[in-house]
Short mmCIF file of C-alpha atoms in Angstrom, two decimals:
data_model
loop_
_atom_site.label_atom_id
_atom_site.label_comp_id
_atom_site.label_asym_id
_atom_site.label_seq_id
_atom_site.Cartn_x
_atom_site.Cartn_y
_atom_site.Cartn_z
CA MET D 1 0.12 -0.22 0.11
CA SER D 2 2.59 2.46 0.93
CA PHE D 3 4.88 1.33 -2.17
CA ALA D 4 1.70 2.60 -4.45
CA ILE D 5 1.56 5.85 -2.88
CA LEU D 6 5.09 6.83 -2.70
CA TYR D 7 5.05 5.46 -6.64
CA LYS D 8 2.32 7.46 -7.31
CA ALA D 9 3.63 10.38 -5.73
CA ASP D 10 6.98 10.04 -7.73
CA LYS D 11 4.81 10.57 -10.78
CA TRP D 12 3.16 13.32 -9.86
CA VAL D 13 6.67 15.28 -9.12
CA ASN D 14 8.07 13.37 -12.21
CA ARG D 15 5.12 14.79 -14.46
CA ILE D 16 5.15 18.77 -13.17
CA LEU D 17 9.30 18.85 -13.08
CA SER D 18 9.70 17.27 -16.14
CA TYR D 19 9.40 19.03 -19.38
CA PRO D 20 10.27 17.84 -23.51
CA GLY D 21 13.92 16.88 -23.55
CA ILE D 22 14.89 16.26 -19.85
CA ASP D 23 17.37 13.46 -19.63
CA LYS D 24 16.70 11.46 -16.77
CA ASN D 25 20.21 12.30 -14.69
CA SER D 26 18.66 16.41 -14.94
CA LEU D 27 15.41 15.00 -13.86
CA THR D 28 16.74 13.75 -10.95
CA GLN D 29 19.35 16.32 -9.69
CA LYS D 30 15.80 18.60 -10.21
CA LYS D 31 13.99 16.35 -8.38
CA ILE D 32 16.71 16.39 -5.68
CA ASN D 33 17.12 19.89 -5.45
CA TRP D 34 12.81 20.66 -5.33
CA PHE D 35 13.12 17.87 -2.09
CA ALA D 36 15.69 19.81 -0.52
CA SER D 37 14.25 23.03 -0.86
CA ILE D 38 10.97 22.00 0.71
CA ALA D 39 12.61 20.42 3.62
CA VAL D 40 14.59 23.82 3.79
CA THR D 41 11.99 26.01 3.69
CA LEU D 42 9.72 24.12 6.04
CA MET D 43 12.40 23.82 8.74
CA ILE D 44 13.14 27.28 8.50
CA PHE D 45 9.48 27.97 8.70
CA CYS D 46 9.06 25.75 11.68
CA VAL D 47 12.30 27.54 13.11
CA THR D 48 10.79 30.64 12.84
CA MET D 49 7.62 30.02 14.14
CA THR D 50 9.41 28.37 17.13
CA TYR D 51 10.99 31.31 17.46
CA HIS D 52 8.27 33.71 17.23
CA LEU D 53 6.45 31.56 20.18
CA VAL D 54 9.31 31.27 22.15
CA PHE D 55 11.11 34.86 21.54
CA PRO D 56 8.28 37.40 20.44
CA GLN D 57 10.52 39.59 21.02
CA LEU D 58 13.08 39.02 18.42
CA ARG D 59 11.48 40.91 15.83
CA ILE D 60 14.60 40.76 14.40
CA LEU D 61 15.03 36.99 13.86
CA ILE D 62 11.22 36.29 13.07
CA TYR D 63 11.46 38.81 10.19
CA TYR D 64 14.85 37.62 8.59
CA GLY D 65 13.31 33.98 9.50
CA LEU D 66 10.28 34.93 7.01
CA ILE D 67 12.09 36.94 4.63
CA LEU D 68 14.11 33.31 4.25
CA THR D 69 11.08 31.70 3.64
CA ALA D 70 10.27 33.74 1.11
CA ILE D 71 13.20 33.38 -1.21
CA TYR D 72 13.70 29.33 -0.56
CA LEU D 73 9.75 29.23 -1.47
CA GLN D 74 11.22 30.31 -4.74
CA GLY D 75 12.42 27.28 -5.24
CA ILE D 76 9.47 25.41 -4.35
CA ILE D 77 7.46 27.14 -6.75
CA PHE D 78 9.73 28.11 -9.76
CA PRO D 79 10.64 24.69 -10.84
CA ILE D 80 7.39 23.78 -11.27
CA PHE D 81 6.50 26.78 -13.65
CA PHE D 82 9.39 27.48 -14.96
CA HIS D 83 11.02 24.13 -16.18
CA TYR D 84 14.51 25.54 -17.64
CA SER D 85 15.18 27.51 -14.14
CA GLY D 86 19.16 26.66 -13.97
CA VAL D 87 22.15 27.41 -11.94
CA TRP D 88 21.77 31.56 -12.34
CA ARG D 89 18.19 31.55 -10.39
CA ALA D 90 19.57 29.63 -7.58
CA PHE D 91 22.77 31.45 -7.50
CA ILE D 92 20.75 35.01 -6.74
CA ASP D 93 18.45 33.38 -4.00
CA GLN D 94 21.55 32.28 -2.64
CA SER D 95 23.42 35.55 -2.98
CA LEU D 96 20.43 37.54 -1.66
CA VAL D 97 20.21 34.97 1.46
CA VAL D 98 24.25 35.99 2.00
CA ILE D 99 23.11 39.92 1.59
CA LEU D 100 19.67 39.08 4.02
CA THR D 101 22.21 37.15 6.85
CA PHE D 102 25.05 39.72 6.41
CA VAL D 103 22.43 42.82 7.32
CA CYS D 104 20.55 40.74 10.33
CA ILE D 105 24.09 39.91 12.11
CA LEU D 106 24.88 43.78 11.98
CA LEU D 107 21.47 44.29 13.30
CA LEU D 108 21.99 42.04 15.67
CA GLY D 109 25.04 43.33 16.81
CA GLY D 110 27.91 41.73 14.66
CA ILE D 111 29.41 38.29 14.61
CA PRO D 112 29.75 37.50 18.35
CA TRP D 113 25.81 37.91 19.01
CA SER D 114 24.34 37.25 15.67
CA GLY D 115 23.69 33.67 16.96
CA GLY D 116 25.67 31.24 14.84
CA LEU D 117 24.02 33.32 11.48
CA ILE D 118 27.85 33.25 10.44
CA PHE D 119 26.86 29.27 9.17
CA VAL D 120 23.78 30.20 7.51
CA GLY D 121 26.10 32.14 5.00
CA LEU D 122 28.78 29.65 4.64
CA ALA D 123 26.24 27.06 4.39
CA GLN D 124 25.57 28.77 1.10
CA VAL D 125 28.94 27.99 0.22
CA PHE D 126 28.90 24.47 0.36
CA PHE D 127 25.07 24.31 -1.15
CA SER D 128 26.49 26.50 -3.77
CA LEU D 129 28.75 23.58 -5.01
CA ASN D 130 25.78 21.39 -6.53
CA PHE D 131 25.73 24.41 -9.15
CA ARG D 132 28.18 22.37 -10.85
CA GLU D 133 29.41 26.00 -12.16
CA LYS D 134 32.55 26.54 -10.34
CA ARG D 135 31.41 30.69 -11.80
CA ALA D 136 28.13 30.86 -9.30
CA THR D 137 30.33 28.76 -6.45
CA ILE D 138 33.72 31.17 -6.68
CA LEU D 139 30.59 34.26 -6.59
CA ILE D 140 28.79 33.26 -3.69
CA PHE D 141 31.98 32.70 -1.60
CA ILE D 142 33.80 36.04 -2.58
CA LEU D 143 30.18 37.22 -1.43
CA TYR D 144 30.11 35.28 1.68
CA THR D 145 33.85 36.49 2.18
CA VAL D 146 33.39 40.22 1.91
CA THR D 147 29.92 39.70 3.84
CA ILE D 148 32.31 38.25 7.02
CA LEU D 149 35.10 40.78 6.44
CA THR D 150 32.81 43.96 6.70
CA ALA D 151 31.14 42.45 9.51
CA GLY D 152 34.09 42.24 11.55
CA LEU D 153 35.00 45.47 10.48
CA LEU D 154 32.07 47.29 11.63
CA ASN D 155 32.21 45.33 14.79
CA PRO D 156 33.57 47.90 16.92
CA PHE D 157 31.13 50.29 15.98
CA LEU D 158 27.99 48.01 16.28
CA THR D 159 25.31 47.88 19.18
CA VAL D 160 23.63 44.84 20.20
CA PRO D 161 19.47 44.68 20.97
CA PRO D 162 18.39 44.28 24.63
CA GLU D 163 16.42 41.08 23.44
CA MET D 164 19.59 39.53 22.23
CA THR D 165 20.51 38.25 25.53
CA PRO D 166 23.54 35.80 25.97
CA SER D 167 20.90 32.59 26.20
CA VAL D 168 18.99 33.71 22.92
CA ASN D 169 22.58 34.18 21.55
CA ILE D 170 23.15 30.34 22.22
CA SER D 171 20.13 29.03 21.68
CA LEU D 172 20.49 30.28 18.42
CA PHE D 173 23.78 29.60 17.68
CA VAL D 174 23.14 25.78 18.54
CA VAL D 175 20.57 25.61 16.17
CA ASN D 176 22.35 26.82 13.64
CA LEU D 177 25.29 24.89 13.56
CA LEU D 178 23.54 21.58 14.35
CA TRP D 179 21.61 22.76 11.03
CA ILE D 180 24.53 23.12 8.66
CA SER D 181 26.41 19.81 10.42
#
């Protein structure tokens, strides 16, 4: 019974993600990316809602999580309607995540008070290895490096919001460290 459901689900996913001329390997890669997008989007949304319930005063992180959810939601919707979406759409999404994470790190008071958001940018570098396009990976790495260096240089001038307590910082740090591992 469960095998039949999985078989039907697989056929449905093949139907919505395939297009004329797509080869089996490309379809498999597209399915892997699509399922990963679903998993990442759901996880980010769940973590955001949990933080909304546990730490409702952390508006910076809640807005950050909701914007990330919207960015990653594109990875679920776009492949269904735009069959030929490729590396550069994902590159733009990941670049937006790196930039948004950088802004959030600054708003939280810098790298030491970012709750490990520095790992989110690093994850984008690792995820970009799936692009099969070296230029995109190199550009993501450069963008990540520039944001980290800039955050480090700006650190003495940043202030930590009162709601970013040490307990909130460490809990978010643990969540982000587990997320990337």
